[in-house]
Amino acid sequence: MEQEACETPSAGARETANDMTDIVVVDLESYVNVELDMEKNNAFEVLGHDVSGVTQALFQNREEDEDESDDDDDDSGTDHFNAEKLGTQLQRCERHGEVNSSLPDTFQTSHLLFYERFKAYQDYMLGDCKPSEVKAFTADYLEKLVEPCDWLALWSTDIFDVLVEVRDVGLKDLKACVGLVLPLQCDTRGCELTEEAMNSLLEATQHKVPLQELQVVYDQSGAFDQTALALEHLRFFYKHIWRQWDEEDEDDDFDYFVRCVEPRLRLYYDILEDRVPAGLVAEYQSLQKSCFECFQQFSVLRSGLSTDSDSELDNISMVEGLKLYDQLETLKRKLHIIENPLLRYVLGYKGNARQQCVQSRGLRASGMKVVHVVTASCSTIQLQSLLSDRLLPLCSSEDTEIQFHRDPISAVDSCHQGDVVIVLPGSYSVSSSIFLPDSITIEGFGLPDEVVIEKKNKGDSFVESTGADVRLSNIKFIQHDAIEGILCVRQGTLNMENCVLQCETTGVIVRTSAHLTMNMCDLYGSKGAGVEIYPGSVCSLIGNGIHHCKDGILIKDFADELDVMPSITMENNVIHNNEGYGVIVVKPSDGEQHRVPLDRSEEDPAGLTAEYKEQGGAPANLTSTDSADVPESDNNSTHVGVASTSGRKWQFSRQLSRNKETSCSRAVQDLMDHQIFVSIQGNQFRRNGMGDFGTFFY
């Protein structure tokens, strides 16, 4: 039966396989020389180096090799290399934990780096294909690399792993014709399978199994390296990149790799390397599941419709189908926002704001208030100063006691509503997030640079505040590897004064309905925005320094009908040396934005915008025009300087069109029109890379 189901490969197929082997033979010489030198220097411990090298070698074009061989006649020995002498360049994947397993090892290919998969998909597998061409491009890619027959593989499913021999490869349907290797070698999970049962299963499938379910058996000769890598790229693509609804996009005339493959691949590795908040990952997975279910329902309903029928039942089904289609498009748009790094940054997400937070403990049953003192050790002078300046005034009543802690986490975890935490000078290293669910006060007893709390372990955020009235002062926070922000105000009110925030990933986040008052603080180093302000929040920024971030302040104005504009007060802040804008507003596109020439020569020669001319000067309340507020190094004193400053303000306009491309920049309008600023005055903007103010339309 197996022989009838699988045809014997033709001589031409074997010649193709030999040709591909020749390609490997020619291309691997330079790589081998490097490898041998590295072996002498004990440099084989670099992870992924051997895989990236063989990937580059395996995908060389034969015509390029012939041209190179013609140009380099002195390259002696090239034609005498062969894969058998070289051996495999891939690692072995051992089957750990399966003591009684009789199955052979396979190639280790699942650990490939981002750039290796990126290069394979962009240069060799997909190129510039459209969604409707993906299967054809994939089949062509596999035809060039996969051995046509006579290789061993593990057929791996959720239920069993069984050793099979591949007798033919069907590229049209991405399946392989296989036969069992006798005696039967099989590992099962929760069931028992016999040789007869496996043969019956193969006969039912005409001995054809999906190529994605095959893992090439490890072979030291190197003859099957490219087969193993090609199947890994195929398996990864259909598991993590491809969506069933991709090929049904009405707008099929676009580069599938650019729009879909690259952002999804980047997101996969961002999640793998803990660069995406856990709440957003959960939301993304939930959206994928919902989108899949909606697409399945839509497909079933669509297949049952009759084009010639005008029955009431078909009309009802048509209405239901339209509803499902709208729902599907909404889910796809949400997925696109998360998958696109830029949109993910400027739009953020709201699901995590409703994460279950640490519950408030409220007042103690006894009514006692506690002052928590945090110190590893202190001098007599420090203790005397602490007693006279803080402890005696706070503990004047009998219903207050003092507790001592060695680290801030234990002090905060012991707090109830109304407690005070006093942190003495020192450097405190914490390994988990600091949650503030109650109305408490945390203050450093000294200057911020003397009271340092540093977080080194990875996590969604450093400090999370949900208390009704939380107060922070005189503390320096140093962030390492926090994903969501150095400080996140999820709900309630946070008052922060005279603090230093040294960010590494993201800055301060003010969620919907939360209140932040930030006075006389210094924030720097954020790879995102220094301060992210969500719709419906209230934010007061007075006398702060926000600098050396990607953007200074990012204000998010979503299109959701339930969203309320944020309320912002900005006074006497110095926002400088940020990579992007000093302040950028994210707004939904109303379809009325128009592009403006980017070249200032097309504008007024003096740099005066029409709006500026109508107002007779720089827009009030946007940037300070008082020469005392701006240093001489900036354009500050003359009308020409002010006009030049106004001319440098550009709107960063983006629109999500059908093809999800972005539009260009345009001149900044008066941000006071947005009615998001309660007060904005006395601020200084210096050396921000893209300008002082910008608007991002989506």
XYZ file of C-alpha atoms in Angstrom:
698
model
C 0.000 0.000 0.000
C 2.854 2.384 0.854
C 4.512 1.837 -2.503
C 1.254 2.558 -4.316
C 0.649 5.715 -2.356
C 4.114 7.178 -2.939
C 5.801 7.462 -6.311
C 9.506 6.871 -6.764
C 11.430 10.157 -7.205
C 12.582 10.855 -10.720
C 16.174 11.110 -11.825
C 15.670 14.831 -12.360
C 14.721 15.272 -8.719
C 17.892 13.476 -7.642
C 19.932 15.701 -9.953
C 18.340 18.732 -8.299
C 19.343 17.396 -4.909
C 22.908 16.854 -6.141
C 22.980 20.379 -7.538
C 21.965 21.797 -4.194
C 24.686 19.749 -2.521
C 27.179 21.276 -4.934
C 26.047 24.719 -3.874
C 26.794 23.892 -0.265
C 30.164 22.467 -1.211
C 31.268 25.596 -3.042
C 29.966 28.157 -0.565
C 31.144 26.722 2.710
C 34.885 27.056 2.164
C 35.310 30.576 3.429
C 33.031 29.801 6.335
C 35.013 26.679 7.248
C 38.286 28.586 7.265
C 36.813 31.066 9.702
C 35.383 28.272 11.803
C 38.736 26.464 11.982
C 40.480 29.642 13.072
C 37.840 30.255 15.674
C 38.191 26.725 16.972
C 41.879 27.351 17.616
C 40.922 30.427 19.610
C 38.195 28.596 21.553
C 35.517 30.902 20.184
C 32.817 28.293 19.565
C 30.859 29.292 22.641
C 29.123 32.194 20.944
C 25.441 31.279 20.743
C 23.985 31.096 17.283
C 27.251 31.826 15.428
C 27.408 28.476 13.740
C 23.749 28.666 12.743
C 24.058 32.133 11.230
C 27.146 31.070 9.319
C 25.574 28.029 7.769
C 22.417 29.980 7.004
C 24.442 32.435 4.986
C 26.302 29.637 3.257
C 23.247 27.584 2.433
C 21.383 30.377 0.673
C 24.019 31.482 -1.818
C 22.898 31.727 -5.410
C 24.626 29.340 -7.725
C 25.080 31.886 -10.492
C 26.841 34.234 -8.070
C 29.127 31.392 -7.055
C 30.070 30.735 -10.666
C 30.833 34.422 -11.233
C 32.982 34.508 -8.127
C 34.836 31.379 -9.180
C 35.606 32.977 -12.559
C 36.959 36.097 -10.883
C 39.018 34.268 -8.253
C 41.050 31.717 -10.162
C 43.661 31.711 -7.402
C 41.200 30.385 -4.829
C 42.675 26.913 -4.864
C 40.909 24.020 -3.219
C 37.385 25.386 -3.496
C 36.169 22.654 -5.803
C 37.555 19.921 -3.568
C 35.451 20.668 -0.488
C 32.448 18.461 0.203
C 29.745 18.421 2.849
C 30.622 14.935 4.057
C 34.095 16.018 5.127
C 32.822 19.223 6.652
C 29.961 17.755 8.667
C 26.841 19.435 9.966
C 26.887 23.021 11.161
C 23.702 22.655 13.222
C 23.412 21.555 16.820
C 21.825 18.359 18.097
C 18.506 18.532 19.933
C 18.656 15.780 22.534
C 15.497 14.265 23.922
C 16.046 15.017 27.609
C 13.694 13.607 30.194
C 12.608 10.673 28.040
C 14.738 7.899 29.508
C 13.009 5.032 27.758
C 12.662 6.790 24.415
C 13.923 4.843 21.417
C 13.609 7.818 19.062
C 16.715 9.416 17.568
C 17.741 13.029 18.172
C 16.763 15.812 15.779
C 18.369 19.063 14.630
C 18.200 22.016 17.024
C 16.724 24.812 14.922
C 14.142 26.460 17.177
C 16.672 28.836 18.760
C 17.351 30.896 15.623
C 17.922 34.610 16.144
C 15.669 37.376 14.875
C 17.951 38.476 12.065
C 18.325 34.890 10.802
C 14.576 34.432 10.424
C 14.216 37.979 9.084
C 16.792 37.343 6.352
C 15.333 33.964 5.424
C 11.796 35.337 5.006
C 12.782 38.575 3.289
C 15.509 37.344 0.941
C 14.629 33.732 0.213
C 11.149 32.613 1.205
C 8.709 35.518 0.701
C 10.515 38.435 -0.902
C 8.005 41.041 -2.054
C 5.088 38.670 -2.533
C 1.446 39.594 -1.977
C -0.753 37.684 0.489
C -2.330 35.667 -2.328
C 1.151 34.627 -3.514
C 2.488 33.374 -0.185
C 1.838 29.684 -0.828
C 3.400 29.812 -4.297
C 6.513 31.601 -3.035
C 6.793 29.168 -0.123
C 6.545 26.141 -2.416
C 9.248 27.571 -4.670
C 11.488 28.149 -1.669
C 11.045 24.589 -0.392
C 11.641 23.114 -3.836
C 15.134 24.601 -3.869
C 16.157 23.483 -0.372
C 14.263 20.402 0.821
C 15.614 16.985 -0.105
C 12.974 15.325 -2.309
C 13.162 11.869 -0.695
C 15.074 9.299 1.347
C 15.470 11.065 4.688
C 14.314 10.236 8.183
C 12.120 12.477 10.309
C 10.001 12.469 13.438
C 6.335 12.973 12.776
C 5.434 15.044 15.848
C 1.899 15.807 16.987
C 0.305 16.621 20.338
C -0.381 12.918 20.865
C 2.650 11.069 19.533
C 6.125 11.223 17.991
C 6.904 8.486 15.489
C 9.913 7.805 13.264
C 9.066 7.863 9.547
C 10.902 7.815 6.229
C 10.106 10.575 3.770
C 9.576 9.082 0.303
C 8.314 12.125 -1.564
C 7.588 15.797 -0.948
C 4.418 17.389 -2.294
C 5.096 21.100 -2.482
C 1.683 22.120 -3.793
C -0.110 21.150 -0.595
C 3.006 21.360 1.660
C 2.827 17.701 2.588
C 5.212 14.766 2.515
C 4.530 11.161 1.600
C 5.950 9.004 4.395
C 6.201 5.423 5.533
C 6.798 3.877 8.932
C 10.316 2.809 9.873
C 10.116 -0.773 11.133
C 10.291 -1.914 13.828
C 7.981 0.834 15.100
C 9.719 3.574 17.087
C 7.139 5.762 18.774
C 6.580 7.895 21.892
C 2.994 8.553 22.913
C 1.319 10.925 25.349
C -1.713 9.539 27.120
C -2.436 6.709 24.682
C -1.069 3.473 23.263
C -0.343 3.075 19.550
C 0.559 -0.122 17.735
C 2.120 -0.655 14.335
C -1.251 -1.653 12.941
C -2.922 1.473 14.294
C -0.225 3.727 12.836
C -0.501 2.046 9.426
C -4.263 2.519 9.503
C -3.785 6.204 10.328
C -1.327 6.667 7.452
C -3.632 4.866 5.030
C -6.460 7.181 6.048
C -4.272 10.177 5.184
C -2.906 8.505 2.009
C 0.483 8.437 3.753
C 0.646 12.244 3.562
C 1.521 14.390 6.584
C 2.064 18.187 6.835
C 5.660 19.267 6.408
C 5.313 21.477 9.497
C 4.886 18.351 11.626
C 8.174 16.792 10.475
C 11.459 17.238 12.350
C 14.542 16.067 10.503
C 16.554 13.362 12.282
C 20.033 14.546 13.243
C 22.721 13.643 10.723
C 26.395 14.520 11.148
C 27.167 14.536 7.442
C 25.628 17.955 6.856
C 23.583 16.699 3.898
C 20.268 17.589 5.555
C 21.135 20.914 7.190
C 19.285 22.999 4.637
C 16.259 20.688 4.797
C 16.100 21.077 8.578
C 16.416 24.876 8.366
C 13.828 25.174 5.587
C 11.274 23.136 7.566
C 12.001 25.228 10.667
C 11.274 28.446 8.772
C 8.098 26.894 7.366
C 6.973 25.638 10.777
C 7.658 28.962 12.505
C 5.920 30.935 9.758
C 2.624 29.040 9.926
C 2.667 28.905 13.732
C 3.568 32.504 14.587
C 3.259 34.692 11.482
C 0.538 33.503 9.109
C -3.128 34.234 9.826
C -5.975 32.505 8.015
C -7.548 35.834 7.139
C -4.395 37.296 5.595
C -5.073 36.081 2.074
C -8.644 37.392 2.194
C -7.646 41.030 2.536
C -9.542 43.028 -0.090
C -6.456 45.160 -0.629
C -4.123 42.454 -1.900
C -1.742 44.792 -3.686
C 0.836 45.291 -0.935
C 4.127 43.834 0.258
C 3.132 41.067 2.668
C 6.541 40.943 4.311
C 6.621 44.654 5.105
C 3.074 44.928 6.399
C 2.634 41.641 8.232
C 5.735 39.469 8.530
C 8.255 41.967 9.868
C 6.053 43.525 12.606
C 4.780 40.131 13.764
C 8.291 38.730 13.833
C 9.538 41.705 15.842
C 6.636 41.388 18.266
C 7.370 37.683 18.753
C 10.955 38.412 19.766
C 9.931 41.425 21.866
C 7.620 39.129 23.833
C 10.294 36.424 23.997
C 12.805 38.899 25.426
C 10.335 40.400 27.941
C 10.073 43.783 26.252
C 6.254 43.803 26.177
C 4.086 44.170 29.312
C 2.430 40.967 30.450
C -0.998 42.596 30.273
C -0.484 43.536 26.645
C 0.706 40.016 25.808
C -2.444 38.573 27.389
C -4.597 41.061 25.488
C -2.861 40.210 22.207
C -3.383 36.478 22.705
C -7.021 37.042 23.619
C -7.548 39.163 20.499
C -5.964 36.468 18.342
C -8.300 33.852 19.778
C -11.363 36.069 19.314
C -10.339 36.948 15.767
C -9.845 33.276 14.889
C -13.257 32.322 16.276
C -14.937 35.223 14.489
C -13.264 34.286 11.206
C -14.391 30.672 11.571
C -17.987 31.730 12.175
C -17.865 34.141 9.261
C -16.419 31.489 6.929
C -19.079 28.934 7.868
C -21.868 31.467 7.410
C -20.466 32.649 4.082
C -20.116 29.133 2.703
C -23.773 28.435 3.482
C -25.123 31.411 1.564
C -26.692 30.894 -1.849
C -26.045 33.592 -4.430
C -29.332 32.938 -6.262
C -31.627 32.696 -3.261
C -33.755 35.578 -1.967
C -35.230 33.634 0.940
C -35.777 35.280 4.302
C -33.315 32.867 5.904
C -30.569 33.906 3.494
C -31.339 37.563 4.122
C -31.006 37.025 7.866
C -27.734 35.191 7.316
C -26.502 38.068 5.181
C -27.173 40.538 7.999
C -25.420 38.291 10.492
C -22.521 37.959 8.076
C -22.147 41.727 7.807
C -22.093 42.007 11.595
C -19.408 39.327 11.826
C -17.423 41.037 9.089
C -17.461 44.358 10.956
C -16.480 42.588 14.145
C -13.649 40.816 12.337
C -12.318 44.080 10.884
C -12.360 45.687 14.329
C -10.401 42.804 15.834
C -7.895 42.874 12.969
C -7.348 46.586 13.468
C -6.664 46.073 17.180
C -4.192 43.324 16.362
C -2.474 45.587 13.844
C -2.063 48.324 16.470
C -0.334 45.911 18.849
C 1.807 44.353 16.119
C 3.052 47.655 14.757
C 5.853 48.958 17.046
C 5.104 52.631 16.334
C 1.350 52.332 16.873
C 1.934 50.184 19.958
C 4.077 52.991 21.369
C 1.857 55.968 20.584
C -1.518 54.320 21.206
C -0.589 51.955 23.995
C -3.327 49.720 25.316
C -6.051 49.876 27.906
C -6.534 46.294 28.980
C -3.687 46.323 31.451
C -5.209 49.283 33.245
C -7.848 46.889 34.538
C -5.365 44.331 35.769
C -6.058 43.004 39.210
C -4.033 45.191 41.549
C -2.930 44.661 45.123
C -5.942 45.208 47.360
C -6.016 48.149 49.723
C -5.585 47.181 53.371
C -7.424 50.207 54.700
C -7.144 51.379 58.299
C -5.906 49.088 61.045
C -8.623 47.630 63.195
C -6.926 49.117 66.262
C -6.782 52.559 64.663
C -3.027 52.634 65.245
C -0.814 54.543 62.786
C 2.750 53.385 62.150
C 5.881 55.233 61.057
C 8.126 52.823 59.158
C 11.841 53.665 59.203
C 13.928 52.053 56.472
C 17.667 51.734 57.062
C 20.329 49.055 57.134
C 22.288 51.053 59.708
C 22.587 54.663 60.809
C 24.880 56.850 62.846
C 24.020 58.432 66.172
C 23.858 61.866 64.564
C 21.409 60.617 61.906
C 19.238 59.034 64.568
C 19.185 62.221 66.672
C 18.297 64.288 63.613
C 15.591 61.821 62.620
C 14.067 61.927 66.088
C 13.996 65.695 66.355
C 12.994 66.514 62.770
C 10.492 63.776 61.899
C 9.735 61.113 64.500
C 8.765 63.334 67.422
C 6.384 65.498 65.346
C 4.816 62.396 63.776
C 4.584 60.368 66.984
C 3.226 63.025 69.317
C 0.042 61.073 69.944
C -0.274 57.721 71.695
C -1.891 56.007 68.718
C 1.383 56.010 66.707
C 4.248 53.535 66.845
C 7.596 53.129 65.058
C 8.766 50.065 63.113
C 12.187 49.512 61.546
C 12.853 47.759 58.214
C 15.959 46.929 56.239
C 14.441 47.467 52.775
C 11.634 49.587 51.262
C 9.607 46.605 49.997
C 9.017 45.161 53.476
C 8.100 48.611 54.793
C 5.552 49.279 52.040
C 4.087 45.785 52.345
C 3.470 46.450 56.050
C 1.685 49.740 55.473
C -1.950 50.517 56.083
C -3.817 53.667 55.195
C -2.289 56.766 56.767
C 1.140 55.248 57.504
C 4.410 57.062 56.820
C 7.585 55.489 55.417
C 10.860 57.334 56.061
C 13.820 56.086 54.058
C 17.223 57.010 55.473
C 20.189 57.769 53.189
C 21.589 54.731 51.427
C 21.330 52.671 48.272
C 18.544 50.080 48.356
C 18.286 47.370 45.710
C 14.876 45.753 45.165
C 13.987 42.757 43.011
C 10.218 43.193 42.695
C 7.750 45.946 41.931
C 6.621 48.394 44.602
C 2.806 48.449 44.903
C 1.100 51.375 46.635
C -2.588 50.481 47.122
C -3.155 52.645 50.220
C -2.957 56.337 50.989
C 0.527 56.505 52.466
C 3.508 58.866 52.474
C 7.002 57.761 51.446
C 9.789 60.277 51.950
C 13.538 60.211 51.818
C 15.337 61.666 54.808
C 17.879 63.642 52.833
C 18.570 64.727 49.286
C 17.303 62.545 46.413
C 20.827 61.551 45.382
C 21.424 60.286 48.935
C 18.285 58.103 49.085
C 18.416 55.713 46.129
C 16.036 52.834 45.365
C 17.185 50.723 42.417
C 15.329 47.931 40.654
C 17.416 45.481 38.652
C 15.141 42.537 37.878
C 12.727 42.497 34.956
C 9.088 43.339 35.468
C 6.162 45.230 34.010
C 6.818 48.343 36.094
C 8.895 49.627 38.993
C 6.380 51.553 41.123
C 2.596 51.092 40.737
C 0.257 53.435 42.552
C -3.469 52.834 43.020
C -3.977 54.553 46.377
C -6.424 57.425 46.797
C -3.738 59.808 48.081
C -0.122 58.631 47.792
C 2.830 60.975 48.400
C 6.456 60.516 47.351
C 9.317 62.914 48.039
C 13.112 63.202 48.168
C 13.898 59.808 46.582
C 15.877 58.789 43.524
C 14.474 55.828 41.598
C 16.757 53.968 39.188
C 15.049 51.651 36.729
C 16.499 48.601 34.990
C 14.548 46.385 32.574
C 11.078 47.491 33.699
C 8.825 47.074 30.676
C 5.864 49.303 31.305
C 7.355 52.251 33.165
C 9.436 53.470 36.072
C 6.230 54.669 37.713
C 2.620 53.920 36.749
C -0.350 55.714 38.300
C -3.186 53.296 37.515
C -5.854 54.959 39.606
C -6.186 57.309 42.537
C -3.861 60.253 43.151
C -0.082 60.429 43.370
C 1.746 63.534 44.562
C 5.469 63.460 43.823
C 7.908 66.167 44.816
C 11.678 66.608 44.579
C 12.317 63.133 43.162
C 14.787 61.927 40.548
C 13.640 59.310 38.022
C 16.454 57.629 36.113
C 14.681 55.565 33.466
C 16.021 52.865 31.202
C 12.962 51.778 29.245
C 9.802 53.833 29.884
C 9.008 56.832 32.079
C 5.952 57.882 34.118
C 2.531 56.632 32.954
C -0.717 58.282 34.026
C -3.634 55.983 33.255
C -7.252 56.888 32.584
C -8.990 58.429 35.636
C -5.685 58.682 37.532
C -4.286 61.940 38.959
C -0.603 62.883 39.031
C 0.988 65.946 40.576
C 4.709 66.090 39.810
C 6.637 69.051 41.221
C 10.356 69.871 41.095
C 11.360 66.427 39.790
C 14.060 65.393 37.334
C 13.237 62.666 34.791
C 15.608 61.381 32.117
C 16.754 58.380 30.086
C 13.409 56.979 28.923
C 13.474 55.067 25.640
C 9.818 55.989 25.259
C 8.156 59.168 26.470
C 9.222 60.735 29.738
C 5.565 61.142 30.748
C 2.656 59.317 29.058
C -0.744 60.854 29.743
C -3.872 58.819 28.943
C -7.405 60.084 28.185
C -9.483 61.001 31.209
C -6.479 61.569 33.465
C -5.481 64.707 35.362
C -1.831 65.675 35.292
C -0.056 68.636 36.871
C 3.606 69.151 35.928
C 5.274 72.107 37.641
C 8.954 72.974 37.756
C 10.245 69.657 36.401
C 13.138 68.755 34.148
C 12.301 66.190 31.446
C 15.209 65.418 29.168
C 17.151 62.837 27.159
C 14.066 60.723 26.424
C 12.597 59.601 23.107
C 9.804 62.167 23.563
C 9.307 64.524 26.468
C 5.559 64.259 27.078
C 3.190 62.006 25.130
C -0.515 62.892 25.403
C -2.952 60.225 24.176
C -6.330 61.323 22.841
C -8.160 58.189 21.669
C -11.123 57.974 19.323
C -13.228 55.919 21.729
C -16.520 57.691 22.380
C -16.198 56.902 26.082
C -12.805 58.598 26.332
C -12.570 61.980 28.013
C -9.812 64.411 27.141
C -7.027 64.614 29.729
C -6.661 67.717 31.863
C -3.081 68.976 31.942
C -1.261 71.755 33.739
C 2.278 72.550 32.580
C 4.128 75.390 34.249
C 7.817 76.309 34.494
C 9.118 72.966 33.188
C 12.372 72.609 31.273
C 11.946 70.040 28.473
C 15.155 69.601 26.539
C 17.455 67.285 24.594
C 14.756 64.759 23.761
C 15.159 62.691 20.604
C 11.696 63.446 19.232
C 9.267 66.163 20.311
C 9.104 68.057 23.567
C 5.329 67.463 23.665
C 3.436 65.222 21.231
C -0.336 64.696 21.108
C -1.835 61.493 19.682
C -5.194 62.186 18.068
C -7.683 60.325 15.882
C -7.752 61.541 12.289
C -10.881 63.470 11.346
C -10.093 63.192 7.638
C -9.524 66.923 7.304
C -5.771 66.994 7.800
C -3.845 68.294 4.833
C -0.244 67.811 4.002
C 2.081 70.787 4.152
C 5.413 71.168 2.369
C 8.308 69.927 4.451
C 10.759 72.312 2.848
C 10.710 75.642 4.637
C 11.666 77.374 1.439
C 8.112 76.653 0.298
C 6.825 78.451 3.390
C 7.213 82.083 4.329
C 10.922 82.970 4.056
C 10.968 84.329 7.564
C 9.531 81.080 8.899
C 6.237 82.697 9.865
C 3.230 80.433 9.555
C -0.141 81.841 8.517
C -1.425 81.234 12.005
C 1.522 83.064 13.485
C 0.930 86.068 11.236
C -2.739 86.202 12.146
C -1.912 86.217 15.828
C 0.801 88.792 15.400
C 3.361 86.715 17.238
C 4.153 83.274 18.581
C 1.156 81.281 19.824
C 0.483 82.198 23.416
C 0.871 79.557 26.130
C 2.721 77.178 23.794
C 6.269 78.257 24.414
C 7.513 81.008 26.591
C 8.410 84.162 24.709
C 9.876 85.822 27.790
C 13.602 86.181 27.280
C 14.140 85.466 30.945
C 12.703 82.000 30.479
C 14.910 80.909 27.596
C 18.738 80.865 27.529
C 20.616 83.026 25.098
C 21.790 80.001 23.155
C 18.207 79.451 22.022
C 16.138 81.772 19.818
C 14.729 83.886 22.572
C 14.933 87.621 22.348
C 13.997 88.919 18.923
C 10.814 88.533 16.930
C 12.799 86.791 14.221
C 14.016 84.255 16.795
C 10.491 83.624 18.003
C 9.295 83.268 14.438
C 12.067 80.786 13.721
C 11.103 78.801 16.793
C 7.484 78.764 15.649
C 8.570 77.663 12.203
C 10.413 74.709 13.665
C 7.258 73.268 15.196
C 5.960 70.525 13.000
C 3.078 68.171 13.327
C 3.975 64.556 12.931
C 0.821 63.503 11.101
C -0.056 59.861 10.584
C -3.207 58.253 9.289
C -4.297 54.641 9.246
C -5.599 54.317 5.701
C -6.770 51.145 4.031
C -3.235 50.151 3.230
C -2.176 51.296 6.667
C 0.461 53.608 5.280
C 1.304 56.872 6.987
C 1.041 60.392 5.776
C 3.605 63.143 6.210
C 4.274 66.001 8.607
C 2.533 69.335 8.659
C 2.812 72.633 10.509
C 1.771 72.729 14.154
C -1.472 74.441 15.086
C -2.264 75.950 18.434
C -2.545 73.032 20.840
C -4.823 75.088 23.035
C -7.577 74.251 20.547
C -7.539 70.726 21.962
C -8.696 72.089 25.339
C -6.443 69.640 27.126
C -4.331 72.296 28.825
C -5.747 73.942 31.931
C -2.611 76.057 32.058
C 0.600 76.027 30.059
C 3.059 78.814 30.760
C 6.646 79.584 31.643
C 7.964 76.358 30.080
C 11.326 76.189 28.336
C 12.003 73.975 25.334
C 15.580 73.415 24.187
C 17.215 71.233 21.590
C 14.400 68.715 21.100
C 15.249 66.727 17.976
C 11.969 67.068 16.031
C 10.640 70.254 17.582
C 8.822 71.498 20.652
C 5.266 70.364 19.803
C 3.882 67.736 17.441
C 0.641 65.936 16.689
C 0.399 62.292 15.644
C -2.792 61.495 13.683
C -3.911 57.877 13.355
